[in-house]
Coordinates of C-alpha atoms and ligand atoms in Angstrom, one line a residue:
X1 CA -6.3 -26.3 -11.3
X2 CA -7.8 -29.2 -12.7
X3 CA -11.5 -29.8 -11.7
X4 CA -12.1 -26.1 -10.3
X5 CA -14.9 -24.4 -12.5
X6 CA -14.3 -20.7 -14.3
X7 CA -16.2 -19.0 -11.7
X8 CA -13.6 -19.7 -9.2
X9 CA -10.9 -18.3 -11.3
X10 CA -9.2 -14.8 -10.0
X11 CA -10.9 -12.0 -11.2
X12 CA -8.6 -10.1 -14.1
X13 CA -5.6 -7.7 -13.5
X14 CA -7.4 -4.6 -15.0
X15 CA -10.4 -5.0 -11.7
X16 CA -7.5 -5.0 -9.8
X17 CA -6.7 -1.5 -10.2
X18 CA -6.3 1.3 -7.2
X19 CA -7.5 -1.2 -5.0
X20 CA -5.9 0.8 -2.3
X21 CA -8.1 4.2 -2.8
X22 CA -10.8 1.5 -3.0
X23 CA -10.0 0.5 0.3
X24 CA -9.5 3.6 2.2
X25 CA -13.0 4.7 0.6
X26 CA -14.9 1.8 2.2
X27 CA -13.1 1.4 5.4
X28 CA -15.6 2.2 8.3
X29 CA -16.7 1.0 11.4
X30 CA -18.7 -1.9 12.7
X31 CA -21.6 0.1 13.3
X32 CA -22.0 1.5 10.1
X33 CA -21.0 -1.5 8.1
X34 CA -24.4 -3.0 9.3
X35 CA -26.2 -0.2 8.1
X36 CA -25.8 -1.7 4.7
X37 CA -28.1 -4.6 5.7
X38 CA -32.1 -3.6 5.3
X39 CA -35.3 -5.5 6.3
X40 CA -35.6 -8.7 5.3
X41 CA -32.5 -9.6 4.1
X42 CA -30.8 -12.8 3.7
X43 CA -27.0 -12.5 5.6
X44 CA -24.8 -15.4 5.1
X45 CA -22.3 -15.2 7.8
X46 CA -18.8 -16.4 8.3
X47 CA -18.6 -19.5 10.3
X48 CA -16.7 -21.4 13.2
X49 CA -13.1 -20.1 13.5
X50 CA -13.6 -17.5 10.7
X51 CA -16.9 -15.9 12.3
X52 CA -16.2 -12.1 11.8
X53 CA -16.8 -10.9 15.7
X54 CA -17.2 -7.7 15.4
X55 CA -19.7 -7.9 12.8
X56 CA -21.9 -10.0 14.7
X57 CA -20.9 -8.0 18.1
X58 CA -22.2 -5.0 15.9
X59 CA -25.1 -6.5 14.5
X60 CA -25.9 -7.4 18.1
X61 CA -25.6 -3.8 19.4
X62 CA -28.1 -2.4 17.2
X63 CA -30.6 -5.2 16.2
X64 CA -33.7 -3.0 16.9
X65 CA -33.0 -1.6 13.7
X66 CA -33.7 -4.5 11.9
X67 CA -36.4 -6.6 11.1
X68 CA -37.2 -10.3 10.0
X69 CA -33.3 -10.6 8.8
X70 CA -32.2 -14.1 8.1
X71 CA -29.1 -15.0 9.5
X72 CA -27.3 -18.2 7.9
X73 CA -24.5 -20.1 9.3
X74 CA -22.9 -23.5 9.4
X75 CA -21.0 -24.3 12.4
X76 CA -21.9 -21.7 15.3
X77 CA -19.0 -20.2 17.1
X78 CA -20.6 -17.6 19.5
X79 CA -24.3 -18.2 18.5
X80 CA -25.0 -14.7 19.6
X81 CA -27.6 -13.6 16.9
X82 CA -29.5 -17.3 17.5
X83 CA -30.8 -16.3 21.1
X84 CA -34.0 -15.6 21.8
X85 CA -33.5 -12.3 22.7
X86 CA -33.8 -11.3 18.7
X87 CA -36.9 -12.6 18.0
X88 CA -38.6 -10.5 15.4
X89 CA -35.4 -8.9 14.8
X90 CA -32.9 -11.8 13.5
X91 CA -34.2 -15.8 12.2
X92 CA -31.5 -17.1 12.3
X93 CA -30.9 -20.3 10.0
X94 CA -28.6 -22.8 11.0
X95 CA -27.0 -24.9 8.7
X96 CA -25.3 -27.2 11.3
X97 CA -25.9 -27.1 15.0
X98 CA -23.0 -26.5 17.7
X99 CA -22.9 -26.1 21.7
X100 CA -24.2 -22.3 21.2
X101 CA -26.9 -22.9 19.1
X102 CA -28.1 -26.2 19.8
X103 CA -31.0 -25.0 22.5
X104 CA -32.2 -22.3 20.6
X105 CA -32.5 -24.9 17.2
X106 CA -34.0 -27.2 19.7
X107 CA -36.6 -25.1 21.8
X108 CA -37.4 -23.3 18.3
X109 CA -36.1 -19.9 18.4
X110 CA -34.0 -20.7 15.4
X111 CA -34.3 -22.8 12.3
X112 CA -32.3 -25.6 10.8
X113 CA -32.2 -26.4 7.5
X114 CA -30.9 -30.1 6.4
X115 CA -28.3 -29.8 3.9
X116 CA -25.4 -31.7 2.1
X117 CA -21.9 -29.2 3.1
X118 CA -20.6 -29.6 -0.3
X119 CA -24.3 -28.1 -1.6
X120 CA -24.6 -25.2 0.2
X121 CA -22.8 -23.2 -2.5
X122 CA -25.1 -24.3 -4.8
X123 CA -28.7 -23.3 -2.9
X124 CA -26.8 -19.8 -3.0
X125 CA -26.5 -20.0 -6.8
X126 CA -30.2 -20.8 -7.5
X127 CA -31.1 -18.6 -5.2
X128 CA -33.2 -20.8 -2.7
X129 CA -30.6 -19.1 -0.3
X130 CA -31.0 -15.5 -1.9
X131 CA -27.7 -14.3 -0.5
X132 CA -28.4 -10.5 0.2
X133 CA -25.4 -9.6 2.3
X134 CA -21.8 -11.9 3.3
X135 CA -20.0 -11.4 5.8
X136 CA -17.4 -12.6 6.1
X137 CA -13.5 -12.1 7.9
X138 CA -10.5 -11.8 5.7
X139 CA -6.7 -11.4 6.0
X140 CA -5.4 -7.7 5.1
X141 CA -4.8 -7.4 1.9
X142 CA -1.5 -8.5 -0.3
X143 CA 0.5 -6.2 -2.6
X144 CA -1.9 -6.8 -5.6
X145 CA -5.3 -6.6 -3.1
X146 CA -6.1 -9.5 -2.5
X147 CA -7.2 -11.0 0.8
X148 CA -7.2 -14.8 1.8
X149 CA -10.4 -16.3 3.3
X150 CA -8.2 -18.0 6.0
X151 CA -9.3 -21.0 8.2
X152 CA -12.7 -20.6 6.6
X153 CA -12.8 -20.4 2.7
X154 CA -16.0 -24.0 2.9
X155 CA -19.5 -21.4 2.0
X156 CA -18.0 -18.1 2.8
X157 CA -16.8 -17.5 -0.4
X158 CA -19.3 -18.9 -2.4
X159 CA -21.4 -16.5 -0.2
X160 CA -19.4 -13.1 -0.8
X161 CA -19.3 -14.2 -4.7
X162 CA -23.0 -14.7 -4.7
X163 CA -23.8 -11.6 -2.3
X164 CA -24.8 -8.2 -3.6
X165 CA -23.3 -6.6 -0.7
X166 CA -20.0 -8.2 0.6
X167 CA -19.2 -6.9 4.6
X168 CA -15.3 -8.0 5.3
X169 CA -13.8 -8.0 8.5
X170 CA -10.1 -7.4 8.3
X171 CA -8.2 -9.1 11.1
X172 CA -4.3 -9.1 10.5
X173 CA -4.1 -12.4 13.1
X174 CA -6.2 -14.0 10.4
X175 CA -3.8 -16.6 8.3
X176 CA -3.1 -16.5 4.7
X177 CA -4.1 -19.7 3.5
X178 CA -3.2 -20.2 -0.2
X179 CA -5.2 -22.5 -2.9
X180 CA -8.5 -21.0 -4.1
X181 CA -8.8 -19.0 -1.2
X182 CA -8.4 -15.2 -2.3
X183 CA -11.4 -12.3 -2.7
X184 CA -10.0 -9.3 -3.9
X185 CA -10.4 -5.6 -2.3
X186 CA -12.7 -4.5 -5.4
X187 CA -15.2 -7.5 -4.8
X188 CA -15.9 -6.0 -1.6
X189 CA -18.4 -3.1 -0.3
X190 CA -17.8 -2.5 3.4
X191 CA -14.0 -3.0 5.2
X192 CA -14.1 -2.9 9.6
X193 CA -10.1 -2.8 10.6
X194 CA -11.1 -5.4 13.6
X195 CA -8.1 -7.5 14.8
X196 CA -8.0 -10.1 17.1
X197 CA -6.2 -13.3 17.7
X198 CA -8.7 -16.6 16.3
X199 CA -10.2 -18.8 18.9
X200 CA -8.6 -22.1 19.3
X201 CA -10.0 -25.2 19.2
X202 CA -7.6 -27.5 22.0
X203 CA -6.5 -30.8 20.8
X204 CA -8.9 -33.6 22.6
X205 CA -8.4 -35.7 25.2
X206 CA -7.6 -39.2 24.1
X207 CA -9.2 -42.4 26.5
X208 CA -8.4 -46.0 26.5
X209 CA -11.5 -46.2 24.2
X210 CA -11.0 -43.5 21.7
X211 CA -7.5 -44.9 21.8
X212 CA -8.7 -48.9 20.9
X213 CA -10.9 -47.5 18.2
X214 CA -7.6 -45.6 16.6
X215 CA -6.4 -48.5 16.5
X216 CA -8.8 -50.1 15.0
X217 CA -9.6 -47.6 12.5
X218 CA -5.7 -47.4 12.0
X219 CA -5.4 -51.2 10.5
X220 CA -8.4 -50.5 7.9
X221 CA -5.8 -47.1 6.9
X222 CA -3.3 -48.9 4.2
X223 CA 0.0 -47.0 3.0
X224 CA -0.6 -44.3 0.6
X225 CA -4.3 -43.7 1.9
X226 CA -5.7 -40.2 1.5
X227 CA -7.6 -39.1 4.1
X228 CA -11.1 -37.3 5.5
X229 CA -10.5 -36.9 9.5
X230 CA -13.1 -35.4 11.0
X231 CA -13.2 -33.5 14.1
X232 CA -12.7 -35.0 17.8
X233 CA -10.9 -37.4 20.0
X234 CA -11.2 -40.1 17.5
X235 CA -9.8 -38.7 14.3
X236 CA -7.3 -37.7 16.7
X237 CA -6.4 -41.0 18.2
X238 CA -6.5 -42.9 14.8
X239 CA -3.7 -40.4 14.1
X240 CA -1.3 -41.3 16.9
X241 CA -1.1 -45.0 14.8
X242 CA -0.4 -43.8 12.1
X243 CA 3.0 -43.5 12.4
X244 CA 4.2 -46.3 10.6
X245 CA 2.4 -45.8 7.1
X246 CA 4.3 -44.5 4.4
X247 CA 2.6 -41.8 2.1
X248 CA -0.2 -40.6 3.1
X249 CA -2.3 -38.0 1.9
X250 CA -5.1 -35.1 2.9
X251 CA -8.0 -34.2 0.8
X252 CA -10.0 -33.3 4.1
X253 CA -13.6 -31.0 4.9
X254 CA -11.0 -29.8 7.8
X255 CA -8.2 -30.8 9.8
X256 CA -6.5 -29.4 13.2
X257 CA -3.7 -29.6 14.9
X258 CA -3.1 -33.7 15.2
X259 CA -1.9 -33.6 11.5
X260 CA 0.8 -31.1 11.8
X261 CA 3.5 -34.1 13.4
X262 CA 2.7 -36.2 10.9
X263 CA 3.7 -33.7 7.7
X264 CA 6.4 -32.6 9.9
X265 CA 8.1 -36.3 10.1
X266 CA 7.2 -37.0 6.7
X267 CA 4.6 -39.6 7.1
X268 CA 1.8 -37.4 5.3
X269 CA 3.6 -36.5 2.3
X270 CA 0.9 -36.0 -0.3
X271 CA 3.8 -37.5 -2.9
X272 CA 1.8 -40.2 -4.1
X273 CA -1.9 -38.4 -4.5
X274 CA -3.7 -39.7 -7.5
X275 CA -5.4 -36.2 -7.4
X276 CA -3.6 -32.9 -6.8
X277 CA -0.3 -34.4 -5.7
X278 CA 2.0 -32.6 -3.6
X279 CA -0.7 -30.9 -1.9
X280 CA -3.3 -31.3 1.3
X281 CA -6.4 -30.0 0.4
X282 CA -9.0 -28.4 2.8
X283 CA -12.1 -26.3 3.0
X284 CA -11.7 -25.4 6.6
X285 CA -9.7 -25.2 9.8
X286 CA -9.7 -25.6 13.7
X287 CA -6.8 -25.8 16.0
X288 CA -4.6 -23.6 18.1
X289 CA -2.4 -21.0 17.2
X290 CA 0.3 -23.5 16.3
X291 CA -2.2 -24.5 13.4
X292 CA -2.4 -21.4 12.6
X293 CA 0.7 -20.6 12.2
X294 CA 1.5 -23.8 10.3
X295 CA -0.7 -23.0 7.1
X296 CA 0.5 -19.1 7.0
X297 CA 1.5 -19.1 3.4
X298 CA 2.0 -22.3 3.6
X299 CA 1.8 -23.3 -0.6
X300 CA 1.4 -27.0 0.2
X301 CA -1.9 -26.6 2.3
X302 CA -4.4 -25.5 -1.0
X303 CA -7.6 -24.4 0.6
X304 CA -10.6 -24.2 -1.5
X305 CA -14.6 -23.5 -1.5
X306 CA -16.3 -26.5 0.1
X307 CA -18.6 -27.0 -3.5
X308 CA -14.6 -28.2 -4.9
X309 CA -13.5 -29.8 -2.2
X310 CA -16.4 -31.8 -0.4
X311 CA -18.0 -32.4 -4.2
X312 CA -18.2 -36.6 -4.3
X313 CA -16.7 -36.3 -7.9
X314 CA -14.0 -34.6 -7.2
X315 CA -13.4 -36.5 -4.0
X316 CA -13.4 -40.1 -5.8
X317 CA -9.9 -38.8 -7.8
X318 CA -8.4 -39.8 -4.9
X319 CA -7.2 -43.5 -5.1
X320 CA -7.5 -45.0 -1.5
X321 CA -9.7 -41.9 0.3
X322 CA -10.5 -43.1 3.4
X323 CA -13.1 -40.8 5.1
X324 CA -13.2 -41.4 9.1
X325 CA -16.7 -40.1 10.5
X326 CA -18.9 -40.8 13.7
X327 CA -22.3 -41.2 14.7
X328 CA -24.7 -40.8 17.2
X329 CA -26.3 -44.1 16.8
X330 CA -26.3 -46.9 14.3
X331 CA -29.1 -49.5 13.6
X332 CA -29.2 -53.2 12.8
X333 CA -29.2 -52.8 9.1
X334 CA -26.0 -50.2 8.9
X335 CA -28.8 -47.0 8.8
X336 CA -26.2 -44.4 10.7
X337 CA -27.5 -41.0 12.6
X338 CA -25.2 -38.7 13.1
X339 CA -26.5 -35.3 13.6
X340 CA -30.0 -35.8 15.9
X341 CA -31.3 -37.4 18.8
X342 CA -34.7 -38.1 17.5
X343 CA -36.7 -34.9 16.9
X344 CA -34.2 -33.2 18.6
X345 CA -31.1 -31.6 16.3
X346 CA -27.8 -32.4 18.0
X347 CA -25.5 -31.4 14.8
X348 CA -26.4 -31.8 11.2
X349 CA -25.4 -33.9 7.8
X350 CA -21.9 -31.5 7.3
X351 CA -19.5 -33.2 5.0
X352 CA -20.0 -36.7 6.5
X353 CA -22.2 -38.5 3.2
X354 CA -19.9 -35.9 0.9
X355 CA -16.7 -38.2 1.7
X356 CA -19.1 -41.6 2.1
X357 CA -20.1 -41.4 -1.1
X358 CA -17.0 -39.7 -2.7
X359 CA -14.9 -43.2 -1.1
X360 CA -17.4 -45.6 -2.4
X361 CA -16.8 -43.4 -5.7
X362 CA -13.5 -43.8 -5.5
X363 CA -10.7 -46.7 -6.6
X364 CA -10.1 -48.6 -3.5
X365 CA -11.7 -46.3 -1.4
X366 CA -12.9 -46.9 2.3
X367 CA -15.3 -45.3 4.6
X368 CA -15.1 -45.3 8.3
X369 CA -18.1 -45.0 10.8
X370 CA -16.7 -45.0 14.6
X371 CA -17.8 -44.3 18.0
X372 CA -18.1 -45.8 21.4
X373 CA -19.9 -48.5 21.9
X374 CA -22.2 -46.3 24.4
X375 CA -23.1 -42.7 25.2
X376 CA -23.9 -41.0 28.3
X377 CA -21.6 -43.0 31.0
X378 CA -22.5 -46.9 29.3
X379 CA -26.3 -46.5 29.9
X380 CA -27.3 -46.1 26.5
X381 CA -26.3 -48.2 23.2
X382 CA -25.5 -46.3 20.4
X383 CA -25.7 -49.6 18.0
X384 CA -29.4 -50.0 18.7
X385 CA -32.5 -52.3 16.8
X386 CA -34.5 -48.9 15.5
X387 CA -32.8 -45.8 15.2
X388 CA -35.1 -43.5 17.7
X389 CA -38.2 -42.1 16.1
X390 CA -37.9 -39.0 14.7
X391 CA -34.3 -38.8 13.9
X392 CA -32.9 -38.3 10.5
X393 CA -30.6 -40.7 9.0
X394 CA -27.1 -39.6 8.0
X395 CA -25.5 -42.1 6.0
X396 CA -27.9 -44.8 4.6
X397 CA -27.6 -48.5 4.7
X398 CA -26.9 -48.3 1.0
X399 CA -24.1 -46.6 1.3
X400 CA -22.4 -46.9 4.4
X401 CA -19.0 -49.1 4.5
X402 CA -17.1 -50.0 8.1
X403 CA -18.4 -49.4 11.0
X404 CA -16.3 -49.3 14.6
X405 CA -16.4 -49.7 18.3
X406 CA -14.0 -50.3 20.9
X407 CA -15.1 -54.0 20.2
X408 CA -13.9 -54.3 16.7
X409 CA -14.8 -53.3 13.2
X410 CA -18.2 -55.0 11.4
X411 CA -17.7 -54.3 7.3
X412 CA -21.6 -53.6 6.1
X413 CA -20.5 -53.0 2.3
X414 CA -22.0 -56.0 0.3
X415 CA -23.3 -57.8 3.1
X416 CA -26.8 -59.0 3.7
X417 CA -28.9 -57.7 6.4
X418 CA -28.7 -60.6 8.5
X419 CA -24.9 -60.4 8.2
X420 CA -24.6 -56.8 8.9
X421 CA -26.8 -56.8 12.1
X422 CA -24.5 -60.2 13.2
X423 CA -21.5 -57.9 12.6
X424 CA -22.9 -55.2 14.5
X425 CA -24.0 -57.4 17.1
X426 CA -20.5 -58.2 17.8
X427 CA -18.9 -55.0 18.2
X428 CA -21.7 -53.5 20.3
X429 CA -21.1 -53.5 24.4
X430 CA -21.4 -56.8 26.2
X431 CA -24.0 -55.4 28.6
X432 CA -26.5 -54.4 25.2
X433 CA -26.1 -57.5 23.4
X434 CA -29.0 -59.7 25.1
X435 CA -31.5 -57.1 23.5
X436 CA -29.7 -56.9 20.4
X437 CA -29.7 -60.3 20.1
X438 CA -33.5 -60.9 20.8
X439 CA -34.3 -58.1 18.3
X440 CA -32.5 -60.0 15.8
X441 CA -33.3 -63.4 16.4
X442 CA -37.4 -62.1 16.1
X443 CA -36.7 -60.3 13.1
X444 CA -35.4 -63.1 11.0
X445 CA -36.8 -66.1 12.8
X446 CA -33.7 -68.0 13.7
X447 CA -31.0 -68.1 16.5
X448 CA -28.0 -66.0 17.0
X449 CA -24.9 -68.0 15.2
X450 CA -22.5 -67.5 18.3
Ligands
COA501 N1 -28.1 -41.2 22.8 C1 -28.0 -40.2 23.8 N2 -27.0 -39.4 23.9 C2 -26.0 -39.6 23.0 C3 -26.0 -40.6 22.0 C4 -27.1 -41.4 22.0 N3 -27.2 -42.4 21.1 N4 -24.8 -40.5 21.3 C5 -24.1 -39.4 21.8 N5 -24.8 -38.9 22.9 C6 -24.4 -37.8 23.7 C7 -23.1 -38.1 24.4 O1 -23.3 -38.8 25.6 C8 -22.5 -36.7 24.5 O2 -23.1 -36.1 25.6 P1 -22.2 -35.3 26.7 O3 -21.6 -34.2 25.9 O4 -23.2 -34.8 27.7 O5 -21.2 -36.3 27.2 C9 -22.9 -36.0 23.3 O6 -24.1 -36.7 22.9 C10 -21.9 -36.0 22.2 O7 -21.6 -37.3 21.9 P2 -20.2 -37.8 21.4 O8 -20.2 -39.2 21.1 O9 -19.1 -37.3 22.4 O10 -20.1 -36.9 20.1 P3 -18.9 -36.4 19.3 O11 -18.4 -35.1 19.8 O12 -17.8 -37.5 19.1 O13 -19.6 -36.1 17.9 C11 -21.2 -36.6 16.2 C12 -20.3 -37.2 17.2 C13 -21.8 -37.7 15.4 C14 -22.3 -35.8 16.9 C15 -20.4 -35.6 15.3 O14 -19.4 -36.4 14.7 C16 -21.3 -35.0 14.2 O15 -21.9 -34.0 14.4 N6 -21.3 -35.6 13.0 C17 -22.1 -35.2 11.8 C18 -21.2 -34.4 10.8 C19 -20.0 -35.1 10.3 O16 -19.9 -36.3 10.4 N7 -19.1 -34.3 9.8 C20 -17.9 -34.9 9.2 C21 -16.9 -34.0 8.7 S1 -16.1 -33.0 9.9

């Protein structure tokens, strides 16, 4: 496949030999698996849907045996090994904050480190993440030994190539996703038999103002588009308006279950892709079963490491990518947070300034910023004059493109500050735009064209 480097290609026929002696020599249980893991060591560990349980649950069980390990994920799903409980025992380094990990980042039992997704492969390649152990959750193996990553291909296999010890959970209710998505039985060191059905993620419920801002979003999405959806009630609701486009496309960090209608009736296609037609790309997955059981050897869903698929380059082959994010709060001059609340981590960077950048890369390419107007029940703006002290900007002002509220969409790409905070202005909520207005007026020293 064009654009994926030689390191990523299957390993050769002859290291694919009595894979299944191999197999039956290093199967063995949880508990002994993490006796492979020493002092000290860095473990990189499966993430969100494709978090290997019992690893972690065994881990858990006997972490006074261990000291100072550092645990790396991105996105958290039980966030057991990041309680305080470990301390001394487990660091754990999180790559991306989620619900069970977001107190103990914040109150400082665990650290964060700030990241670009599609660059996390990379700080395990020169070593600034020294990848000790991996592990990771596969699907059994196939006929020649091979075993598909799954929902969850993103770091995880950059991690087990990288790793000096590779720990695989096998779980047959893991789905065989296709692409560049395979590690073979000989790669690995340790196999635990552990099978259980994947968490799901359920679809979102969709308001009157997730709803307006689909719509909204939907009219900058033109026919033939490619697109980045994130996660939530938004990408969601942009979908339900998209059924009268014709053409569309996915080269996407992830996707859930709101696409699955729209391949089904035809209206995401893939047919006329500038880059890897035919096919929706991915680097991770979240849904419910019926997700799950939609990309099961499924040879038009190619799932690849997130260093391919998030990489701005490769990204800005796609004519007309249009990357739909959100933020947490967006200033004046177009500066958008997404992943903190001052010094306080909510999230983290994930793929959002990956697909920014790889649309403003791209030939007629677009990126979306959208929210509501307001967080917690209308009492707070999230298009404010300052972003809050403290927080970390997500997507500059240099590079953002549309932004969009419930109120409308204000385009920030090649616009002067004065015109961007007047756009912003007027897609913030009525009851906030006194003080916006009074911020802007003293700023540049004239009145409010209304
Ligand atoms: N001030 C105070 N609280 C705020 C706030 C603000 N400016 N903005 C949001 N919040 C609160 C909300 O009220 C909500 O609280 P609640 O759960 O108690 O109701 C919570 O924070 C989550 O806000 P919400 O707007 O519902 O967030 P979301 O689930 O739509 O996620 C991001 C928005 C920005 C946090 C999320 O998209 C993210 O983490 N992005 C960064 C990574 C990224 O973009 N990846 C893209 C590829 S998948």
């Amino acid at each position: 496949m064009e654009g994926e480097c030689d390191r990523y290609i299957l390993i050769s026929y002859n290291k694919a030999m009595n894979w299944k002696d191999k197999y039956n020599k290093i199967k063995m249980t949880g508990d002994e698996a993490v006796k492979l893991i020493k002092d000290g060591d860095t473990v990189v560990l499966g993430h969100a849907m494709g978090e290997p349980q019992e690893l972690v649950e065994a881990l858990s069980k006997n972490y006074q045996d261990y000291k100072d390990v550092e645990i790396v994920q991105m996105v958290p799903f039980t966030g057991e090994l990041a309680k305080e409980k470990y301390e001394g025992h487990f660091i754990y380094n999180s790559l991306f904050a989620g619900g069970s990990t977001r107190k103990a980042v914040q109150d400082g039992f665990a650290e964060f480190t700030p990241v670009f997704f599609h660059e996390v492969p990379k700080l395990f390649r020169e070593k600034l993440i020294d990848v000790n152990v991996a592990m990771i959750m596969v699907t059994p193996p196939d006929e020649h030994g091979y075993c598909s990553f799954g929902v969850s291909i993103d770091y995880t296999r950059p991690a087990a190539q990288e790793a000096d010890i590779v720990i695989a959970q096998v779980n047959k209710y893991m789905p065989r996703t296709l692409g560049n998505s395979m590690i073979h039985i000989n790669e690995i060191d340790a196999i635990v038999e552990s099978h259980h059905k994947l968490p799901e993620l359920q679809p979102p419920k969709i308001g009157d103002i997730e709803k307006k801002i689909g719509e909204y979003c939907a009219s900058l999405i033109k026919d033939e588009a490619v697109l980045q959806l994130g996660i939530g009630a938004i990408p969601d609701a942009v979908l339900t308006f998209l059924g009268d486009k014709k053409n569309l496309a996915l080269h996407t960090e992830m996707f859930s279950d709101g696409v699955i209608d729209l391949i089904e009736n035809g209206v995401i296609n893939n047919s006329k892709k500038s880059y890897m037609p035919n096919l929706s790309v991915s680097t991770f997955l979240m849904g419910t079963q019926r997700l799950y059981d939609f990309v099961d050897n499924n040879p038009s869903i190619y799932m690849a490491s997130v260093d391919f698929v998030n990489n701005p380059a490769v990204i800005s082959k796609n004519r007309r990518i249009t990357s739909l994010n959100s933020a947490i709060q967006v200033d004046l001059t177009g500066q958008v947070v997404a992943g903190t609340m001052g010094h306080k981590i909510f999230s983290g960077v994930g793929g959002q300034v990956d697909f920014v950048r790889g649309a403003a890369m791209a030939n007629e390419g677009v990126s979306i910023i959208a929210f509501p107007s307001t967080a917690s029940k209308g009492k707070i703006s999230k298009i404010v004059p300052d972003i809050t002290a403290g927080s970390m900007v997500t997507t500059t002002n240099h590079d953002v493109d549309y932004i969009v509220t419930e109120f409308g969409i204000a385009k920030m790409r090649g616009k002067t500050l004065k015109k961007r905070a007047e756009a912003l202005i007027n897609i913030a909520h009525p009851d906030f735009r006194d003080e916006l207005i009074a911020a802007y007026e003293s700023r540049y020293n004239c009145k409010f064209p209304r």
